[in-house]
Amino acid sequence: AEEDSEEELDHDLSEKKQELIDSISRKLQVLREARETLLEDLQANNVLGDEVEAIVKDVCKPNEFDKFRMFIGDLDKVVNLLLSLSGRLARVENALNNLDESASPEERRTLEEKKKLLTRQHEDAKELKENLDRRERIVFDILASYLSEENLADYEHFVKMKSALIIEQRELEDKIKLGEEQLKCLTDSLPPDRTK
């Protein structure tokens, strides 16, 4: 009788895991569809950016156009750098908080060092972002003297969306990755004959 109840428990557990697998699979499907939509938004914003750039090239002096180009190029880099460092810092802090009592002092020290380094890099990246914000104002002032209200509004929209879409893309990718990892763990933990 004891074996029966153990088998029943195993069966219940497998059922629960299967339900979780189905639920996570559905969630992943939704996230992947959201990623498709986001990619379309990214493409549309890039097209807008190209149009703005063509106009700016037409009306601005070469050195002013260079300032515009450099700012747009650095916007991508700095936002991605900040996101990457924030993510890595959060993971290290998480690992530190979840350290086992049995963890070696060596392990704790390594994580503390990593945290210190990443915190410093994150501070540097925040300074880069502040510098970038100042440059954004300079570029805006240059463009304001050349562009029509409508074109200037397009430029502002393009810049705002560029940052927002990069952030949204990173968050979606992280959620998808997490879901896929959870799915793999659950699927691997099912008895072989239960996997669909």
PDB file of C-alpha atoms in Angstrom:
ATOM      1  CA  ALA A   1       0.000   0.000   0.000  1.00  0.00           C
ATOM      2  CA  GLU A   2       2.893   2.286   0.777  1.00  0.00           C
ATOM      3  CA  GLU A   3       4.313   1.778  -2.706  1.00  0.00           C
ATOM      4  CA  ASP A   4       0.927   2.594  -4.191  1.00  0.00           C
ATOM      5  CA  SER A   5       0.683   5.897  -2.362  1.00  0.00           C
ATOM      6  CA  GLU A   6       4.255   6.729  -3.390  1.00  0.00           C
ATOM      7  CA  GLU A   7       3.404   5.987  -7.001  1.00  0.00           C
ATOM      8  CA  GLU A   8       0.318   8.159  -6.673  1.00  0.00           C
ATOM      9  CA  LEU A   9       2.435  10.984  -5.289  1.00  0.00           C
ATOM     10  CA  ASP A  10       4.888  10.643  -8.176  1.00  0.00           C
ATOM     11  CA  HIS A  11       1.972  10.653 -10.582  1.00  0.00           C
ATOM     12  CA  ASP A  12       0.479  13.788  -8.947  1.00  0.00           C
ATOM     13  CA  LEU A  13       3.844  15.508  -9.043  1.00  0.00           C
ATOM     14  CA  SER A  14       4.283  14.654 -12.722  1.00  0.00           C
ATOM     15  CA  GLU A  15       0.772  15.975 -13.435  1.00  0.00           C
ATOM     16  CA  LYS A  16       1.568  19.236 -11.629  1.00  0.00           C
ATOM     17  CA  LYS A  17       4.833  19.565 -13.547  1.00  0.00           C
ATOM     18  CA  GLN A  18       3.034  18.927 -16.825  1.00  0.00           C
ATOM     19  CA  GLU A  19       0.526  21.670 -15.966  1.00  0.00           C
ATOM     20  CA  LEU A  20       3.418  24.028 -15.213  1.00  0.00           C
ATOM     21  CA  ILE A  21       5.112  23.072 -18.476  1.00  0.00           C
ATOM     22  CA  ASP A  22       1.908  23.839 -20.395  1.00  0.00           C
ATOM     23  CA  SER A  23       1.497  27.149 -18.583  1.00  0.00           C
ATOM     24  CA  ILE A  24       5.095  28.269 -19.188  1.00  0.00           C
ATOM     25  CA  SER A  25       4.859  27.170 -22.837  1.00  0.00           C
ATOM     26  CA  ARG A  26       1.786  29.362 -23.298  1.00  0.00           C
ATOM     27  CA  LYS A  27       3.553  32.278 -21.622  1.00  0.00           C
ATOM     28  CA  LEU A  28       6.577  31.809 -23.883  1.00  0.00           C
ATOM     29  CA  GLN A  29       4.313  31.814 -26.928  1.00  0.00           C
ATOM     30  CA  VAL A  30       2.891  35.203 -25.840  1.00  0.00           C
ATOM     31  CA  LEU A  31       6.386  36.583 -25.166  1.00  0.00           C
ATOM     32  CA  ARG A  32       7.674  35.440 -28.560  1.00  0.00           C
ATOM     33  CA  GLU A  33       4.707  37.086 -30.296  1.00  0.00           C
ATOM     34  CA  ALA A  34       5.461  40.273 -28.349  1.00  0.00           C
ATOM     35  CA  ARG A  35       9.066  40.028 -29.565  1.00  0.00           C
ATOM     36  CA  GLU A  36       7.847  39.841 -33.182  1.00  0.00           C
ATOM     37  CA  THR A  37       5.741  42.988 -32.703  1.00  0.00           C
ATOM     38  CA  LEU A  38       8.653  44.724 -31.006  1.00  0.00           C
ATOM     39  CA  LEU A  39      10.947  43.922 -33.952  1.00  0.00           C
ATOM     40  CA  GLU A  40       8.407  45.536 -36.287  1.00  0.00           C
ATOM     41  CA  ASP A  41       8.368  48.631 -34.040  1.00  0.00           C
ATOM     42  CA  LEU A  42      12.165  48.689 -34.087  1.00  0.00           C
ATOM     43  CA  GLN A  43      12.207  48.535 -37.884  1.00  0.00           C
ATOM     44  CA  ALA A  44       9.613  51.307 -38.180  1.00  0.00           C
ATOM     45  CA  ASN A  45      11.614  53.499 -35.794  1.00  0.00           C
ATOM     46  CA  ASN A  46      14.825  52.836 -37.741  1.00  0.00           C
ATOM     47  CA  VAL A  47      13.087  53.922 -40.950  1.00  0.00           C
ATOM     48  CA  LEU A  48      11.994  57.127 -39.204  1.00  0.00           C
ATOM     49  CA  GLY A  49      15.591  57.590 -38.016  1.00  0.00           C
ATOM     50  CA  ASP A  50      16.903  57.206 -41.572  1.00  0.00           C
ATOM     51  CA  GLU A  51      14.433  59.814 -42.818  1.00  0.00           C
ATOM     52  CA  VAL A  52      15.427  62.250 -40.065  1.00  0.00           C
ATOM     53  CA  GLU A  53      19.114  61.618 -40.794  1.00  0.00           C
ATOM     54  CA  ALA A  54      18.653  62.354 -44.505  1.00  0.00           C
ATOM     55  CA  ILE A  55      16.991  65.689 -43.707  1.00  0.00           C
ATOM     56  CA  VAL A  56      19.634  66.594 -41.105  1.00  0.00           C
ATOM     57  CA  LYS A  57      22.425  65.801 -43.573  1.00  0.00           C
ATOM     58  CA  ASP A  58      20.737  68.059 -46.105  1.00  0.00           C
ATOM     59  CA  VAL A  59      20.340  71.130 -43.904  1.00  0.00           C
ATOM     60  CA  CYS A  60      23.189  71.018 -41.357  1.00  0.00           C
ATOM     61  CA  LYS A  61      26.881  71.856 -41.658  1.00  0.00           C
ATOM     62  CA  PRO A  62      29.136  68.764 -41.887  1.00  0.00           C
ATOM     63  CA  ASN A  63      30.503  69.192 -38.334  1.00  0.00           C
ATOM     64  CA  GLU A  64      26.947  69.537 -36.961  1.00  0.00           C
ATOM     65  CA  PHE A  65      25.880  66.428 -38.863  1.00  0.00           C
ATOM     66  CA  ASP A  66      28.852  64.568 -37.319  1.00  0.00           C
ATOM     67  CA  LYS A  67      27.661  65.571 -33.838  1.00  0.00           C
ATOM     68  CA  PHE A  68      24.215  64.192 -34.687  1.00  0.00           C
ATOM     69  CA  ARG A  69      25.647  60.918 -36.060  1.00  0.00           C
ATOM     70  CA  MET A  70      27.993  60.403 -33.091  1.00  0.00           C
ATOM     71  CA  PHE A  71      25.195  61.065 -30.605  1.00  0.00           C
ATOM     72  CA  ILE A  72      22.814  58.564 -32.272  1.00  0.00           C
ATOM     73  CA  GLY A  73      25.575  55.932 -32.463  1.00  0.00           C
ATOM     74  CA  ASP A  74      26.555  56.387 -28.819  1.00  0.00           C
ATOM     75  CA  LEU A  75      22.933  56.299 -27.682  1.00  0.00           C
ATOM     76  CA  ASP A  76      22.730  52.607 -28.645  1.00  0.00           C
ATOM     77  CA  LYS A  77      26.042  51.769 -27.005  1.00  0.00           C
ATOM     78  CA  VAL A  78      25.479  53.600 -23.723  1.00  0.00           C
ATOM     79  CA  VAL A  79      21.921  52.334 -23.173  1.00  0.00           C
ATOM     80  CA  ASN A  80      23.016  48.749 -23.919  1.00  0.00           C
ATOM     81  CA  LEU A  81      26.049  49.094 -21.647  1.00  0.00           C
ATOM     82  CA  LEU A  82      23.921  50.396 -18.768  1.00  0.00           C
ATOM     83  CA  LEU A  83      21.391  47.586 -19.200  1.00  0.00           C
ATOM     84  CA  SER A  84      24.084  44.941 -19.407  1.00  0.00           C
ATOM     85  CA  LEU A  85      25.869  46.185 -16.276  1.00  0.00           C
ATOM     86  CA  SER A  86      22.588  46.551 -14.332  1.00  0.00           C
ATOM     87  CA  GLY A  87      21.694  42.963 -15.207  1.00  0.00           C
ATOM     88  CA  ARG A  88      25.106  41.580 -14.232  1.00  0.00           C
ATOM     89  CA  LEU A  89      25.146  43.566 -10.994  1.00  0.00           C
ATOM     90  CA  ALA A  90      21.675  42.281 -10.074  1.00  0.00           C
ATOM     91  CA  ARG A  91      22.784  38.676 -10.726  1.00  0.00           C
ATOM     92  CA  VAL A  92      25.886  39.055  -8.542  1.00  0.00           C
ATOM     93  CA  GLU A  93      23.857  40.677  -5.727  1.00  0.00           C
ATOM     94  CA  ASN A  94      21.359  37.848  -6.040  1.00  0.00           C
ATOM     95  CA  ALA A  95      24.104  35.241  -5.840  1.00  0.00           C
ATOM     96  CA  LEU A  96      25.527  36.980  -2.743  1.00  0.00           C
ATOM     97  CA  ASN A  97      22.138  37.098  -1.032  1.00  0.00           C
ATOM     98  CA  ASN A  98      21.520  33.423  -1.760  1.00  0.00           C
ATOM     99  CA  LEU A  99      24.959  32.228  -0.662  1.00  0.00           C
ATOM    100  CA  ASP A 100      24.774  29.115   1.437  1.00  0.00           C
ATOM    101  CA  GLU A 101      26.138  28.968   4.999  1.00  0.00           C
ATOM    102  CA  SER A 102      28.446  26.271   3.645  1.00  0.00           C
ATOM    103  CA  ALA A 103      29.871  28.550   0.926  1.00  0.00           C
ATOM    104  CA  SER A 104      33.615  29.051   1.201  1.00  0.00           C
ATOM    105  CA  PRO A 105      35.034  32.462   2.217  1.00  0.00           C
ATOM    106  CA  GLU A 106      36.834  32.313  -1.135  1.00  0.00           C
ATOM    107  CA  GLU A 107      33.503  32.141  -2.987  1.00  0.00           C
ATOM    108  CA  ARG A 108      32.065  35.049  -0.981  1.00  0.00           C
ATOM    109  CA  ARG A 109      35.207  37.119  -1.562  1.00  0.00           C
ATOM    110  CA  THR A 110      35.113  36.485  -5.325  1.00  0.00           C
ATOM    111  CA  LEU A 111      31.484  37.635  -5.478  1.00  0.00           C
ATOM    112  CA  GLU A 112      32.221  40.709  -3.330  1.00  0.00           C
ATOM    113  CA  GLU A 113      35.092  41.637  -5.679  1.00  0.00           C
ATOM    114  CA  LYS A 114      32.841  41.180  -8.703  1.00  0.00           C
ATOM    115  CA  LYS A 115      30.177  43.337  -7.088  1.00  0.00           C
ATOM    116  CA  LYS A 116      32.710  46.087  -6.348  1.00  0.00           C
ATOM    117  CA  LEU A 117      34.020  46.066  -9.918  1.00  0.00           C
ATOM    118  CA  LEU A 118      30.537  46.041 -11.482  1.00  0.00           C
ATOM    119  CA  THR A 119      29.337  48.818  -9.168  1.00  0.00           C
ATOM    120  CA  ARG A 120      32.282  50.961 -10.269  1.00  0.00           C
ATOM    121  CA  GLN A 121      31.641  50.201 -13.952  1.00  0.00           C
ATOM    122  CA  HIS A 122      27.940  50.962 -13.456  1.00  0.00           C
ATOM    123  CA  GLU A 123      28.796  54.358 -11.921  1.00  0.00           C
ATOM    124  CA  ASP A 124      31.069  55.101 -14.906  1.00  0.00           C
ATOM    125  CA  ALA A 125      28.292  54.117 -17.310  1.00  0.00           C
ATOM    126  CA  LYS A 126      25.869  56.438 -15.488  1.00  0.00           C
ATOM    127  CA  GLU A 127      28.349  59.274 -16.006  1.00  0.00           C
ATOM    128  CA  LEU A 128      28.525  58.390 -19.710  1.00  0.00           C
ATOM    129  CA  LYS A 129      24.726  58.556 -19.799  1.00  0.00           C
ATOM    130  CA  GLU A 130      24.728  62.006 -18.154  1.00  0.00           C
ATOM    131  CA  ASN A 131      27.295  63.142 -20.708  1.00  0.00           C
ATOM    132  CA  LEU A 132      25.086  61.708 -23.461  1.00  0.00           C
ATOM    133  CA  ASP A 133      22.054  63.604 -22.096  1.00  0.00           C
ATOM    134  CA  ARG A 134      24.042  66.852 -22.292  1.00  0.00           C
ATOM    135  CA  ARG A 135      25.014  66.052 -25.879  1.00  0.00           C
ATOM    136  CA  GLU A 136      21.370  65.308 -26.669  1.00  0.00           C
ATOM    137  CA  ARG A 137      20.473  68.867 -25.607  1.00  0.00           C
ATOM    138  CA  ILE A 138      23.293  70.301 -27.754  1.00  0.00           C
ATOM    139  CA  VAL A 139      22.162  68.311 -30.806  1.00  0.00           C
ATOM    140  CA  PHE A 140      18.553  69.331 -30.180  1.00  0.00           C
ATOM    141  CA  ASP A 141      19.558  73.014 -30.104  1.00  0.00           C
ATOM    142  CA  ILE A 142      21.462  72.638 -33.385  1.00  0.00           C
ATOM    143  CA  LEU A 143      18.533  70.878 -35.081  1.00  0.00           C
ATOM    144  CA  ALA A 144      15.962  73.305 -33.665  1.00  0.00           C
ATOM    145  CA  SER A 145      17.518  76.108 -35.706  1.00  0.00           C
ATOM    146  CA  TYR A 146      17.218  74.127 -38.974  1.00  0.00           C
ATOM    147  CA  LEU A 147      14.250  71.752 -38.806  1.00  0.00           C
ATOM    148  CA  SER A 148      10.537  72.409 -39.120  1.00  0.00           C
ATOM    149  CA  GLU A 149       8.427  71.697 -36.031  1.00  0.00           C
ATOM    150  CA  GLU A 150       7.208  68.464 -37.558  1.00  0.00           C
ATOM    151  CA  ASN A 151      10.716  67.204 -38.393  1.00  0.00           C
ATOM    152  CA  LEU A 152      11.985  68.192 -34.975  1.00  0.00           C
ATOM    153  CA  ALA A 153       9.093  66.274 -33.374  1.00  0.00           C
ATOM    154  CA  ASP A 154      10.036  63.242 -35.530  1.00  0.00           C
ATOM    155  CA  TYR A 155      13.621  63.501 -34.324  1.00  0.00           C
ATOM    156  CA  GLU A 156      12.531  63.669 -30.666  1.00  0.00           C
ATOM    157  CA  HIS A 157      10.189  60.709 -31.113  1.00  0.00           C
ATOM    158  CA  PHE A 158      12.919  58.678 -32.825  1.00  0.00           C
ATOM    159  CA  VAL A 159      15.431  59.300 -30.006  1.00  0.00           C
ATOM    160  CA  LYS A 160      12.915  58.594 -27.219  1.00  0.00           C
ATOM    161  CA  MET A 161      11.693  55.398 -28.904  1.00  0.00           C
ATOM    162  CA  LYS A 162      15.229  54.226 -29.659  1.00  0.00           C
ATOM    163  CA  SER A 163      16.064  54.030 -25.934  1.00  0.00           C
ATOM    164  CA  ALA A 164      12.655  52.689 -24.924  1.00  0.00           C
ATOM    165  CA  LEU A 165      12.724  49.908 -27.533  1.00  0.00           C
ATOM    166  CA  ILE A 166      16.254  48.811 -26.589  1.00  0.00           C
ATOM    167  CA  ILE A 167      15.131  48.513 -22.944  1.00  0.00           C
ATOM    168  CA  GLU A 168      11.935  46.679 -23.866  1.00  0.00           C
ATOM    169  CA  GLN A 169      13.842  44.297 -26.131  1.00  0.00           C
ATOM    170  CA  ARG A 170      16.323  43.456 -23.357  1.00  0.00           C
ATOM    171  CA  GLU A 171      13.508  42.817 -20.845  1.00  0.00           C
ATOM    172  CA  LEU A 172      11.661  40.554 -23.291  1.00  0.00           C
ATOM    173  CA  GLU A 173      14.816  38.599 -24.157  1.00  0.00           C
ATOM    174  CA  ASP A 174      15.525  38.093 -20.425  1.00  0.00           C
ATOM    175  CA  LYS A 175      11.972  36.864 -19.767  1.00  0.00           C
ATOM    176  CA  ILE A 176      12.123  34.484 -22.740  1.00  0.00           C
ATOM    177  CA  LYS A 177      15.496  33.131 -21.611  1.00  0.00           C
ATOM    178  CA  LEU A 178      14.216  32.583 -18.061  1.00  0.00           C
ATOM    179  CA  GLY A 179      11.077  30.823 -19.346  1.00  0.00           C
ATOM    180  CA  GLU A 180      13.148  28.544 -21.585  1.00  0.00           C
ATOM    181  CA  GLU A 181      15.454  27.652 -18.684  1.00  0.00           C
ATOM    182  CA  GLN A 182      12.479  26.859 -16.404  1.00  0.00           C
ATOM    183  CA  LEU A 183      10.916  24.776 -19.155  1.00  0.00           C
ATOM    184  CA  LYS A 184      14.112  22.785 -19.675  1.00  0.00           C
ATOM    185  CA  CYS A 185      14.486  22.085 -15.926  1.00  0.00           C
ATOM    186  CA  LEU A 186      10.886  20.903 -15.654  1.00  0.00           C
ATOM    187  CA  THR A 187      11.010  18.772 -18.805  1.00  0.00           C
ATOM    188  CA  ASP A 188      14.297  17.181 -17.707  1.00  0.00           C
ATOM    189  CA  SER A 189      12.812  16.342 -14.299  1.00  0.00           C
ATOM    190  CA  LEU A 190       9.854  14.402 -15.743  1.00  0.00           C
ATOM    191  CA  PRO A 191      10.079  10.598 -15.984  1.00  0.00           C
ATOM    192  CA  PRO A 192      11.026   9.697 -19.591  1.00  0.00           C
ATOM    193  CA  ASP A 193       7.691   8.099 -20.491  1.00  0.00           C
ATOM    194  CA  ARG A 194       5.721  11.182 -19.395  1.00  0.00           C
ATOM    195  CA  THR A 195       7.235  13.752 -21.687  1.00  0.00           C
ATOM    196  CA  LYS A 196       4.927  14.698 -24.518  1.00  0.00           C
TER     197      LYS A 196
END
